[in-house]
PDB file of C-alpha atoms in Angstrom:
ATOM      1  CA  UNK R 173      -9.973   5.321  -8.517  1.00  0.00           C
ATOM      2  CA  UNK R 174     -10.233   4.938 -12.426  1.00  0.00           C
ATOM      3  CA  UNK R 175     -12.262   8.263 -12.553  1.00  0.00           C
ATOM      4  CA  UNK R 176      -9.739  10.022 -10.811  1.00  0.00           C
ATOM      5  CA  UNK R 177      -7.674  12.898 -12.431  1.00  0.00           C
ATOM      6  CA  UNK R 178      -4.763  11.539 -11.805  1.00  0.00           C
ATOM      7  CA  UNK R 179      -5.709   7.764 -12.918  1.00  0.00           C
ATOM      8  CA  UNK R 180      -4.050   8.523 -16.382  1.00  0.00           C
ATOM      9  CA  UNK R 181      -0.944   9.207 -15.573  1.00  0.00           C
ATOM     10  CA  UNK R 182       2.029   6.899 -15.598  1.00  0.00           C
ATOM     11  CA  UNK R 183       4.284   8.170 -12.495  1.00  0.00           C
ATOM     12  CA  UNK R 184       2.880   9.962  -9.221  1.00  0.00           C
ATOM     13  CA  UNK R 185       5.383  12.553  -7.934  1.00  0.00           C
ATOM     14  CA  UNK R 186       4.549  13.875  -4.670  1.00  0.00           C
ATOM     15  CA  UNK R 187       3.567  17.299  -5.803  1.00  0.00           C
ATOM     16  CA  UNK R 188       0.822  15.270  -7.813  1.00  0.00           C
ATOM     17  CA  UNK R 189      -0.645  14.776  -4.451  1.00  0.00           C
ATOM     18  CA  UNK R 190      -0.978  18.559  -3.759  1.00  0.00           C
ATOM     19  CA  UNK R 191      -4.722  18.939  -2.929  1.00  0.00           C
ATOM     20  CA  UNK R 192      -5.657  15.507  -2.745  1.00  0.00           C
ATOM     21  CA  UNK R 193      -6.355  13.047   0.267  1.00  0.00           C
ATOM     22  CA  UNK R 194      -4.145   9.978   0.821  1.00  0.00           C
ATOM     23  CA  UNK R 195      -5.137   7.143   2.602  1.00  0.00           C
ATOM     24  CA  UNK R 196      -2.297   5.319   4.602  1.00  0.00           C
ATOM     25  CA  UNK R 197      -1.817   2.939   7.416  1.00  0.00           C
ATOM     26  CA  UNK R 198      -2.047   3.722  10.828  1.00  0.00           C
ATOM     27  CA  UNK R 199       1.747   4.985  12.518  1.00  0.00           C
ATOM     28  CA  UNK R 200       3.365   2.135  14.513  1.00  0.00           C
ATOM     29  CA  UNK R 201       2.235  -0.341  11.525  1.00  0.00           C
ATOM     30  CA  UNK R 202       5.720  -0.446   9.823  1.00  0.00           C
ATOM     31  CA  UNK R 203       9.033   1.912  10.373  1.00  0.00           C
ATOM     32  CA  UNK R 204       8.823   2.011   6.624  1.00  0.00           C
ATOM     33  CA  UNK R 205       5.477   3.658   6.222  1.00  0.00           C
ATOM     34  CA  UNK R 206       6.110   5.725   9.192  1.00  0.00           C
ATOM     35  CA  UNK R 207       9.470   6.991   7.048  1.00  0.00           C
ATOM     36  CA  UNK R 208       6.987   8.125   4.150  1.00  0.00           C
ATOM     37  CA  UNK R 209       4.449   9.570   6.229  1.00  0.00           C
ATOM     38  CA  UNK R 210       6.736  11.598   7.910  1.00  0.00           C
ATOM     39  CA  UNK R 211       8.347  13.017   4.705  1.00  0.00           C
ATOM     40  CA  UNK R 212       5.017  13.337   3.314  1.00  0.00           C
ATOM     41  CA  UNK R 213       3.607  15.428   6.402  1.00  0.00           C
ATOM     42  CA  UNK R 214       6.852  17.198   6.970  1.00  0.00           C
ATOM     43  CA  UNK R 215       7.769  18.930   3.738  1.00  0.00           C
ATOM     44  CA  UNK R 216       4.546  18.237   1.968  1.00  0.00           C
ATOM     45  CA  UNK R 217       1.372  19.844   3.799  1.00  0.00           C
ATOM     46  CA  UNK R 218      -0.630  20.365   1.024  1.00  0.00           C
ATOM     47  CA  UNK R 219      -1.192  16.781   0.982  1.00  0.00           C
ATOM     48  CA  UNK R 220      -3.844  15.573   3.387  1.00  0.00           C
ATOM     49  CA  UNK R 221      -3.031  12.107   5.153  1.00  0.00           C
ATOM     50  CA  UNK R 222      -6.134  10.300   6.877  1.00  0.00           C
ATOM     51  CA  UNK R 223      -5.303   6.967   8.612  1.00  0.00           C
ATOM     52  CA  UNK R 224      -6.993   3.442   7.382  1.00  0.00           C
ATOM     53  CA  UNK R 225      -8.041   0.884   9.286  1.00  0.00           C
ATOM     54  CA  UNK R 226      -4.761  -1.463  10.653  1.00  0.00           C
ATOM     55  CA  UNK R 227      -5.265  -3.666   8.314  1.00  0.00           C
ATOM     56  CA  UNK R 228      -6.118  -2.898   4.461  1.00  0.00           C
ATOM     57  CA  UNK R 229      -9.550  -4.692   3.781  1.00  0.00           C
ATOM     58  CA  UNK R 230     -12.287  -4.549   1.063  1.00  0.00           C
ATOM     59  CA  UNK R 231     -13.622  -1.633   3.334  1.00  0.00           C
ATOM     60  CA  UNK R 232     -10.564   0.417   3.369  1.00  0.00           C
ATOM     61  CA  UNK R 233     -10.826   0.224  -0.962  1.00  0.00           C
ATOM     62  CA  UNK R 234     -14.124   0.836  -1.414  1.00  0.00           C
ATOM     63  CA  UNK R 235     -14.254   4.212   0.953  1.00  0.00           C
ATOM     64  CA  UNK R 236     -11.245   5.006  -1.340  1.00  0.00           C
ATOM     65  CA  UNK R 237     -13.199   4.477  -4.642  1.00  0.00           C
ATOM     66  CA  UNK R 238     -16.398   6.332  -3.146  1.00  0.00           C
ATOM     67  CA  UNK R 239     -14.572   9.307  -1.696  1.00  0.00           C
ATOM     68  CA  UNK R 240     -11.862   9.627  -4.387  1.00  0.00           C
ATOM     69  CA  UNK R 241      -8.581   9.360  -2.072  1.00  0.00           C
ATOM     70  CA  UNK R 242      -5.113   8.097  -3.166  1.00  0.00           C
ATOM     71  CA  UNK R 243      -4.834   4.994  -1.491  1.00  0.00           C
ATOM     72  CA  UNK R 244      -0.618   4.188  -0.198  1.00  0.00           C
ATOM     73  CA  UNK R 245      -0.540   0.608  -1.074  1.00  0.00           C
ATOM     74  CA  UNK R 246       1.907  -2.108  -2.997  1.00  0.00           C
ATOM     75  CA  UNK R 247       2.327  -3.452  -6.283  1.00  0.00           C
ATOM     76  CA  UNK R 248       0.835  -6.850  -5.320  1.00  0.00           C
ATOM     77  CA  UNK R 249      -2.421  -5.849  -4.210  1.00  0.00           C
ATOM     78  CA  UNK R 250      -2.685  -4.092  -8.120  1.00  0.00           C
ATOM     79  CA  UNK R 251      -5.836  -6.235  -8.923  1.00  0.00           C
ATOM     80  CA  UNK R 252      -7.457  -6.298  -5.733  1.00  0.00           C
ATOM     81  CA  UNK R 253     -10.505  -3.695  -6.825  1.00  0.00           C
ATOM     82  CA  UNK R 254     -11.945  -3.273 -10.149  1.00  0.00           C
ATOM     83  CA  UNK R 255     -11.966   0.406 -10.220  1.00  0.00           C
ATOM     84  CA  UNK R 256      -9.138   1.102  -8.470  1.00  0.00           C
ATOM     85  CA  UNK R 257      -6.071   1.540 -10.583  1.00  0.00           C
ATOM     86  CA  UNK R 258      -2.595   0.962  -8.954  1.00  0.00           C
ATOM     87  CA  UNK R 259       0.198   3.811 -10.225  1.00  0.00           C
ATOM     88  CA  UNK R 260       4.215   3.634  -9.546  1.00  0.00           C
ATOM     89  CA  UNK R 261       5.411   6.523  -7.762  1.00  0.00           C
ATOM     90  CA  UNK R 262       8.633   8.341  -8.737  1.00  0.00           C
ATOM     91  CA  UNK R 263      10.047   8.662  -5.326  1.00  0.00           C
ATOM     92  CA  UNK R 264      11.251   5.451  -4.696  1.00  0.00           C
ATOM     93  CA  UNK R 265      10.388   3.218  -1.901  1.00  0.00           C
ATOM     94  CA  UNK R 266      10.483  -0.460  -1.143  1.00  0.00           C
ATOM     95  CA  UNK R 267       8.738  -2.470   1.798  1.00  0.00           C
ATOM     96  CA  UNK R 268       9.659  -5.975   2.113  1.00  0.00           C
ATOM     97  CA  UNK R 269       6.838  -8.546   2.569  1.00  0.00           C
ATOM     98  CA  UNK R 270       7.367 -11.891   3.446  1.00  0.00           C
ATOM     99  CA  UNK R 271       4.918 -15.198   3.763  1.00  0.00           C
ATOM    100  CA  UNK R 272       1.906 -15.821   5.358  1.00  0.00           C
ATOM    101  CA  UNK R 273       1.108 -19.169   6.412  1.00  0.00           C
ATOM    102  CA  UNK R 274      -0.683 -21.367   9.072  1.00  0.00           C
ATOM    103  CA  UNK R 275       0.673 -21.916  12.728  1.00  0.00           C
ATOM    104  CA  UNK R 276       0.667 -25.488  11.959  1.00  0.00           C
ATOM    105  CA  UNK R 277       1.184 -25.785   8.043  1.00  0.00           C
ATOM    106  CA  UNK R 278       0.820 -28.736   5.987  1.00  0.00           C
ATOM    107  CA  UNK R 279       3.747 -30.724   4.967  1.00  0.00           C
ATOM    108  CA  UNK R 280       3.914 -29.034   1.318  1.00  0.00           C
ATOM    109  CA  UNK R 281       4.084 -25.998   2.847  1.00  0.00           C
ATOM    110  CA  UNK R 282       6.925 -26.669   4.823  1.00  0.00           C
ATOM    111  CA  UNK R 283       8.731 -27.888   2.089  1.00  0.00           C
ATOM    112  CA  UNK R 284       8.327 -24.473  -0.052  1.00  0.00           C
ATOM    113  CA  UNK R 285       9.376 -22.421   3.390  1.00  0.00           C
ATOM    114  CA  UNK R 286      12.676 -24.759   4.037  1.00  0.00           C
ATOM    115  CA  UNK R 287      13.708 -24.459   0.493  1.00  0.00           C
ATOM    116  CA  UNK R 288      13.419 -20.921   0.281  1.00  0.00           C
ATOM    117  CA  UNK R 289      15.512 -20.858   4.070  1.00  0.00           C
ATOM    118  CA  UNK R 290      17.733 -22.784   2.419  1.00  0.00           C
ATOM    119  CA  UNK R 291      18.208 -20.339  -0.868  1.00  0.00           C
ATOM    120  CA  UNK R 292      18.431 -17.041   1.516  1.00  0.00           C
ATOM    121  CA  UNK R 293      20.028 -18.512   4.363  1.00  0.00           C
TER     122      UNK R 293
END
């Protein structure tokens, strides 16, 4: 949240976390997340993890804002709440996203998913 402490800075490191609650995905949602969450329980207990809903949804923001948690989340959902402020952290970590589109998509849409097949094979 903007209010937050550490809404100022310009890097999280994980010992930034020490004391505070961090809002994550559910385990089982990506071998990715599960990866972090395991580090971050593992070797980092001073940092309490509470599980959000499967799915990230206006809900799962606004109980961050209200209650003050760290919310785990990616770079394109950035501007998704107006007083939640989006912070890179410093150790590393990628997840790869792909498209979302329609079972049966229009023809324009096709044509942006076969040219992109046909850039990345």
């Amino acid at each position: 949240p903007f209010h937050h402490p550490l809404a100022a800075k310009k890097q999280l490191c994980l010992s930034d976390l020490y004391g505070e609650t961090l809002m994550m995905v559910k385990r089982g949602d990506s071998p990715i997340n599960d990866a972090e969450r395991d580090v971050i329980e593992g070797r980092h207990p001073q940092i309490r993890v509470v599980d959000t809903a499967h799915f990230y949804d206006i809900d799962v923001f606004n109980h961050c804002e209200q209650n003050g948690y760290i919310l785990s989340s990616i770079e394109c959902w950035q501007d998704i709440h107006p007083s939640l402020v989006t912070i890179p952290i410093e150790w590393g970590g990628s997840i790869p996203y792909g498209l979302l589109y329609a079972l049966n998509p229009e023809d324009d849409v096709l044509r942006v998913i076969h040219a992109l097949e046909k850039r990345n094979g």
